[in-house]
Coordinates of C-alpha atoms in Angstrom, one line a residue:
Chain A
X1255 CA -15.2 7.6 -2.6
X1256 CA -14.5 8.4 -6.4
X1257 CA -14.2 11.4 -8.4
X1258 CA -16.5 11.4 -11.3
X1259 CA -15.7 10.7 -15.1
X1260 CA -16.7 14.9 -15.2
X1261 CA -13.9 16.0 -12.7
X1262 CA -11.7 13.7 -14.2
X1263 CA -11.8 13.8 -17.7
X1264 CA -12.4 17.7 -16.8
X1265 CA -9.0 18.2 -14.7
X1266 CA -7.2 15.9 -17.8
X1267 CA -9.0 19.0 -20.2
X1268 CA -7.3 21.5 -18.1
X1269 CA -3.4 20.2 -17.9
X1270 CA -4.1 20.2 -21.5
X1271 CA -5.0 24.0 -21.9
X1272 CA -2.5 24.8 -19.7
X1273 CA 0.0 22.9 -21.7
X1274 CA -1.1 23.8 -25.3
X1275 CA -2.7 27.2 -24.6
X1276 CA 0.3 29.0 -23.8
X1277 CA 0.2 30.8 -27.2
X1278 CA -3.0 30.5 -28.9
X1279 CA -6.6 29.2 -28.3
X1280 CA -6.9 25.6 -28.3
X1281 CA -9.7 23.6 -30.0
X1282 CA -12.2 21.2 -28.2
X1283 CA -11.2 18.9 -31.4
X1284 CA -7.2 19.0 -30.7
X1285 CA -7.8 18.6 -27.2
X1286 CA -10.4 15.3 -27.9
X1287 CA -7.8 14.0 -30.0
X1288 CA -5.0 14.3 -27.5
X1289 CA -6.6 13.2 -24.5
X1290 CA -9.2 10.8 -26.1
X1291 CA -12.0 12.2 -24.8
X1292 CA -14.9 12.7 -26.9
X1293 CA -15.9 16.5 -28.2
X1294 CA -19.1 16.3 -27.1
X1295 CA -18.2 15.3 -23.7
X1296 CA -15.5 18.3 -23.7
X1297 CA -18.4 20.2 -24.5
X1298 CA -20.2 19.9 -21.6
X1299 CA -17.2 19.9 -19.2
X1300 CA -16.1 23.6 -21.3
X1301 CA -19.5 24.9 -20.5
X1302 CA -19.4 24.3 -16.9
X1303 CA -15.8 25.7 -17.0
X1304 CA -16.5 28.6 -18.9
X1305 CA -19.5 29.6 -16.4
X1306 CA -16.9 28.9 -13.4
X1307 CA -14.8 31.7 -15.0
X1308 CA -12.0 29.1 -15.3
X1309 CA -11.4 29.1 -18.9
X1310 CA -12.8 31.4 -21.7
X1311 CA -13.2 31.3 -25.1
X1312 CA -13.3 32.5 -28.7
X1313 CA -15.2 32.1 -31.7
X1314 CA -14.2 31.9 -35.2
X1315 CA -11.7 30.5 -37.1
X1316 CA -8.8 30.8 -35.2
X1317 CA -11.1 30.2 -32.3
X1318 CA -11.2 27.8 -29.1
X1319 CA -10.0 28.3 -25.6
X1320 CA -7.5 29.5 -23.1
X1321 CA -7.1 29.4 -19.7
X1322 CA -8.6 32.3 -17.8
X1323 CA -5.6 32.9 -15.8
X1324 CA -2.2 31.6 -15.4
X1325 CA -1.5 27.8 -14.1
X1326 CA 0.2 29.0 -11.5
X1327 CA -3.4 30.5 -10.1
X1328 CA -5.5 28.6 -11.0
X1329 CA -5.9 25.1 -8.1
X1330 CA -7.1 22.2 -8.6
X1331 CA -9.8 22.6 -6.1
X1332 CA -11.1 25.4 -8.0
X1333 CA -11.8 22.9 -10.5
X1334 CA -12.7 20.1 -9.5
X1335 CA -15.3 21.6 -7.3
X1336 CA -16.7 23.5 -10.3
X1337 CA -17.3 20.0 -11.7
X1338 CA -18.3 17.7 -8.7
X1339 CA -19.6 20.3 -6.3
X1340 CA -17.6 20.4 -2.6
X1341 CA -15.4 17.4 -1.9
X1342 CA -16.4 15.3 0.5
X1343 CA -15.4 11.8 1.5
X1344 CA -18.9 11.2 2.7
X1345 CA -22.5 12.0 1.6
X1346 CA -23.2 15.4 2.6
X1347 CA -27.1 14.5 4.1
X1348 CA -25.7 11.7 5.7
X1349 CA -23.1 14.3 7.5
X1350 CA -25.8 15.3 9.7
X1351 CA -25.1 12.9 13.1
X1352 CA -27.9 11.7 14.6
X1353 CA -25.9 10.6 17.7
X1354 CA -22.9 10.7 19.8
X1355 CA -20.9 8.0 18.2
X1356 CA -21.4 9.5 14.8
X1357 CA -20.6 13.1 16.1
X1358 CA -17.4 10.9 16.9
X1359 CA -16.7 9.6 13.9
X1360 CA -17.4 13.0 12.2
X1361 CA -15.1 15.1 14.2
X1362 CA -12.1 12.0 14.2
X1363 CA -12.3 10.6 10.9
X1364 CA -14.5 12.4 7.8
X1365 CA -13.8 16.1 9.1
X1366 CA -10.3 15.0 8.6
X1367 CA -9.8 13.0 5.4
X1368 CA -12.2 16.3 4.2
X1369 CA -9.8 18.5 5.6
X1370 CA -6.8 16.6 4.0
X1371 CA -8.1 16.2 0.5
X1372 CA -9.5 20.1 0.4
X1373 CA -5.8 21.0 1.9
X1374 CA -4.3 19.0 -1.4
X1375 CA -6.1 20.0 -4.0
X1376 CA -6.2 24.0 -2.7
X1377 CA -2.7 23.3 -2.4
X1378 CA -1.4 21.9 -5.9
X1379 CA -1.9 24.1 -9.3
X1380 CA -2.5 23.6 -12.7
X1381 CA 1.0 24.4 -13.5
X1382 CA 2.2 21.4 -11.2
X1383 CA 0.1 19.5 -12.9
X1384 CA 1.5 20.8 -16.4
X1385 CA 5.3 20.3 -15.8
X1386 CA 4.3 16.6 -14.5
X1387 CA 2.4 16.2 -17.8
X1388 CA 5.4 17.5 -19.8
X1389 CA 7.7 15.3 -17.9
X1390 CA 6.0 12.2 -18.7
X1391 CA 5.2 13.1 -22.2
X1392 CA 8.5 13.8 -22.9
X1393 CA 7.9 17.5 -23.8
X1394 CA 11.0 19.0 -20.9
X1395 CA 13.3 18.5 -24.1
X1396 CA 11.9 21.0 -26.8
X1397 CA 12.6 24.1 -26.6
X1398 CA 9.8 26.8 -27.1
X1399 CA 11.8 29.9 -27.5
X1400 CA 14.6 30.5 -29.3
Chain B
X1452 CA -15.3 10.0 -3.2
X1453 CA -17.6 8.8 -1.2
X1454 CA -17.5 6.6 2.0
X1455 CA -20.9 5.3 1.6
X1456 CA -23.3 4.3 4.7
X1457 CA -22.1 0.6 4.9
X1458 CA -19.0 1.9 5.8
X1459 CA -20.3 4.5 8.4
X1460 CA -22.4 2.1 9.8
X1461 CA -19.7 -0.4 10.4
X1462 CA -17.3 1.8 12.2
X1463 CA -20.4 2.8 13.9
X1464 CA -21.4 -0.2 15.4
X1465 CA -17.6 -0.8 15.6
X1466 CA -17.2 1.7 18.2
X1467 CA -20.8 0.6 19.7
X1468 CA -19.7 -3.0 20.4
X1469 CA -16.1 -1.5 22.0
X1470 CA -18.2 1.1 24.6
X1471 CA -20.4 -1.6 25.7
X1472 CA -19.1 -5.2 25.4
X1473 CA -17.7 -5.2 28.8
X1474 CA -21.2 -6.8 30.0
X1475 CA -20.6 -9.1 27.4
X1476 CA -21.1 -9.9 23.7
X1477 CA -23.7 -7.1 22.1
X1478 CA -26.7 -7.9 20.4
X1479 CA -27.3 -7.3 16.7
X1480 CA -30.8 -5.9 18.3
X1481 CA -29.0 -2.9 20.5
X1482 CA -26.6 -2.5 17.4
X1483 CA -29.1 -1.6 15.1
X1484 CA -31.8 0.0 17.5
X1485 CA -28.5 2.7 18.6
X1486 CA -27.7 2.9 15.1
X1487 CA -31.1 3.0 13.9
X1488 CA -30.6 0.4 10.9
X1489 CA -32.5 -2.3 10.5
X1490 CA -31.0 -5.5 12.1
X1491 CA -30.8 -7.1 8.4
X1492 CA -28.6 -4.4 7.4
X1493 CA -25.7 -4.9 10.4
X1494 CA -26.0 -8.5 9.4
X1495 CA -25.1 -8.0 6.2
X1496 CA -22.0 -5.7 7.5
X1497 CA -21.0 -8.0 10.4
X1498 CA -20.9 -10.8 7.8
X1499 CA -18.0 -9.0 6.3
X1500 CA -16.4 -7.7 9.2
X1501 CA -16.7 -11.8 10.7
X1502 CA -14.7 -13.1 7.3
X1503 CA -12.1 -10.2 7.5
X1504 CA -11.4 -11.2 11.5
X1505 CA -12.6 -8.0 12.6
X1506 CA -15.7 -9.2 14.8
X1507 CA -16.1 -12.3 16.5
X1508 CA -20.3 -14.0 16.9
X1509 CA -20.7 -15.5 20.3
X1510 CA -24.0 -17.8 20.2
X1511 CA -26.3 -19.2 22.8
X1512 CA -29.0 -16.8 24.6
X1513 CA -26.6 -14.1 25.6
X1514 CA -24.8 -14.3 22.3
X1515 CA -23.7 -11.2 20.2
X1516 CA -20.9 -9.9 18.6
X1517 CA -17.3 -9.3 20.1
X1518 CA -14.2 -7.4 18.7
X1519 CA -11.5 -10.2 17.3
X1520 CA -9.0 -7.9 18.3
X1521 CA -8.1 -4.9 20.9
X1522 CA -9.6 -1.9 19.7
X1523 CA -6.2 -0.2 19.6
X1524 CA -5.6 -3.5 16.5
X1525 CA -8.4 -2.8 14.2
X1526 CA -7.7 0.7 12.5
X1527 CA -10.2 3.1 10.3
X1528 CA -8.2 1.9 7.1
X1529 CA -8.7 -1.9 7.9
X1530 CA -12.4 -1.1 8.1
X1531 CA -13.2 0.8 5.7
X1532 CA -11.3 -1.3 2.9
X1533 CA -13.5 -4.9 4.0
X1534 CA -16.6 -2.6 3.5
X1535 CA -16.0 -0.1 0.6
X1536 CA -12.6 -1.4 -1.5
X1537 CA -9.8 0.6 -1.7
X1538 CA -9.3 4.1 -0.3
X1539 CA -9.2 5.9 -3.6
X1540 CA -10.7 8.7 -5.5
X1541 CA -10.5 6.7 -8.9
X1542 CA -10.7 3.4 -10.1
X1543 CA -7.4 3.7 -12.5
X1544 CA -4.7 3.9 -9.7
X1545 CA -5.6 0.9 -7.9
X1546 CA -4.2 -2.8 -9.1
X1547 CA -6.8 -4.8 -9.7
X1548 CA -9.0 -2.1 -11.9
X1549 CA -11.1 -3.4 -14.4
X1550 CA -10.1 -1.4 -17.4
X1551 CA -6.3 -0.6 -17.2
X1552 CA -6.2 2.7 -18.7
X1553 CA -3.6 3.2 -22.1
X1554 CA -2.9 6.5 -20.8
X1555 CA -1.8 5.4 -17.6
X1556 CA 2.4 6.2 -17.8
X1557 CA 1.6 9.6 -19.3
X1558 CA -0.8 10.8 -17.3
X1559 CA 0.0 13.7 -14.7
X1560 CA -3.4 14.0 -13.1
X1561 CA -3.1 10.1 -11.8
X1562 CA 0.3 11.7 -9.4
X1563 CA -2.2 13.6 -8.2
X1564 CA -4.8 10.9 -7.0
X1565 CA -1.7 8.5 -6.1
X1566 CA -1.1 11.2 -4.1
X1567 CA -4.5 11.9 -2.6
X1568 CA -4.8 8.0 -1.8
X1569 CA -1.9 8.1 -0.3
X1570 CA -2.2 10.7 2.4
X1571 CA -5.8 9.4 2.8
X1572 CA -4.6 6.1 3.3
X1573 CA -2.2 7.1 6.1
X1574 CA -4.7 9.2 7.8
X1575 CA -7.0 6.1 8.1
X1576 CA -4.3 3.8 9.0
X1577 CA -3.4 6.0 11.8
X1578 CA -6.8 6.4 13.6
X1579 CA -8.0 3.3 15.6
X1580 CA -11.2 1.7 17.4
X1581 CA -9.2 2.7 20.6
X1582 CA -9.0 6.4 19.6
X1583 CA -12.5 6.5 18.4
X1584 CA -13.5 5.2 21.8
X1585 CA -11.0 7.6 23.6
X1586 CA -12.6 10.4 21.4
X1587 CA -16.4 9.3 22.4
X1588 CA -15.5 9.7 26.5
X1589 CA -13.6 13.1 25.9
X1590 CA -17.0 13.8 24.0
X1591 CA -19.0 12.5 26.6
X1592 CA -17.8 14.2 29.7
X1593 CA -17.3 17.5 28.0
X1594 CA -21.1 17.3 27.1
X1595 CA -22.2 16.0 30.6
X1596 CA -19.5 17.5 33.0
X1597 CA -21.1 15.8 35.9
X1598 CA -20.7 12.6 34.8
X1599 CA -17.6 11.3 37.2
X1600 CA -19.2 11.3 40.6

């Protein structure tokens, strides 16, 4: 049961954005550099972002991206089944039971742990993620407007 | 995250050998003709389940598998671990990973897996063989209402 390198480096991407982002667009390079994650990687993960409408972005100079709503709105199930597909603890084909015992095991245990990780991650935002990211990085203490 | 089929099968054939060892211990034959595995494959599964204590082999020509323990003892967790590793959406949270990551103490995203894991874990740790077999004949009689005569 893993979350792949996409949803993972992708969900990292996004604590970022909605760290950095609060004023202007962010760079894929300032982003790569902080997270250490490589551009072209980001690249990817943006694109699929960008068509999710979870981010947008701008070109030019001054250009990069932002977060297409506030942290607050934006869950982590929104994005990391943008990047994975729908969460499940099991293979979906194999969620098909082909007899009773499995139809038991469906309804008792993978229904369940499916219903307890979509409940968490449709349950915790961006912005949770954001303060925990400024806590551990030390950023509580500066203040941002004067 | 993916619970692969090794780790279906097993609490498959789990709940299998608890419905229908009261005759005795159960072949790997019925196992894997109910489940619909080859017999090679439960082998391979009951091999682990045998070192971890979970299953017992009986031999002699009505030999078979037993549970090591009551079903209400062996819990979804305890299975599930033997047969897949840890319960957890990423490899960075759990002890003994690989490649430590550098980022580890800084990283907000890994509360939210440790938290993920956690409730995960719980949930598994709280669902037994027992309940799973409980579950089966509240399944069973539902389906086939005439069943107790």
């Amino acid at each position: 049961m893993k979350i792949s390198t996409k949803g993972r480096y992708g969900l990292r991407a996004m604590v970022d954005l909605a760290v950095y982002s609060t004023r202007e667009h962010v760079s894929l390079n300032n982003i790569a550099e902080r997270q250490m994650i490589s551009v072209n990687y980001l690249e990817q993960v943006f694109s699929v972002l960008r068509n999710a409408g979870l981010v947008k972005s701008v070109k030019g100079a001054q250009g990069g991206y932002i977060l297409a709503d506030e942290p607050s709105k934006i869950h982590v199930g929104s994005i990391l089944r943008a990047l994975e597909g729908e969460l499940s603890v099991i293979e979906y084909e194999s969620s098909e039971c082909r007899n009773m015992i499995q139809a038991c095991l469906k309804e008792m245990i993978w229904d369940r742990m499916n219903e307890c990780l979509n409940g968490m991650v449709d349950s915790i935002t961006l912005e949770d993620l954001a303060n925990d990211y400024r806590r551990l990085n030390g950023l509580d203490a500066i203040t941002y407007y004067i | 995250m993916k619970i692969s089929t090794r780790g279906q099968y097993g609490l498959e054939a789990l709940v299998y050998i608890a419905l229908n060892s009261s005759a005795g211990p159960v072949s790997i034959r019925n196992i894997a003709s109910y489940c619909n595995i080859s017999e090679a494959y439960i082998l391979q599964i009951f091999l682990v389940l045998r070192k971890a204590g979970i299953v017992s082999s009986i031999r002699g020509a009505q030999g078979g598998y037993v549970l090591s323990r009551k079903p209400s003892e062996i819990n979804v967790k305890q299975v599930l671990e033997v047969l897949e590793g840890p319960l957890t959406p990423v490899a960075c949270i759990v002890k003994e990973c690989e490649e430590p990551c550098v980022r580890y103490d800084i990283c907000s995203t890994r509360l939210l897996w440790e938290m993920i894991r956690k409730r995960l874990d719980s949930l598994a740790c709280s669902i037994t063989v027992a309940d799973l077999v409980e579950h089966f004949h509240a399944m069973d009689a539902m389906q086939n209402p005439d069943y107790c005569i």
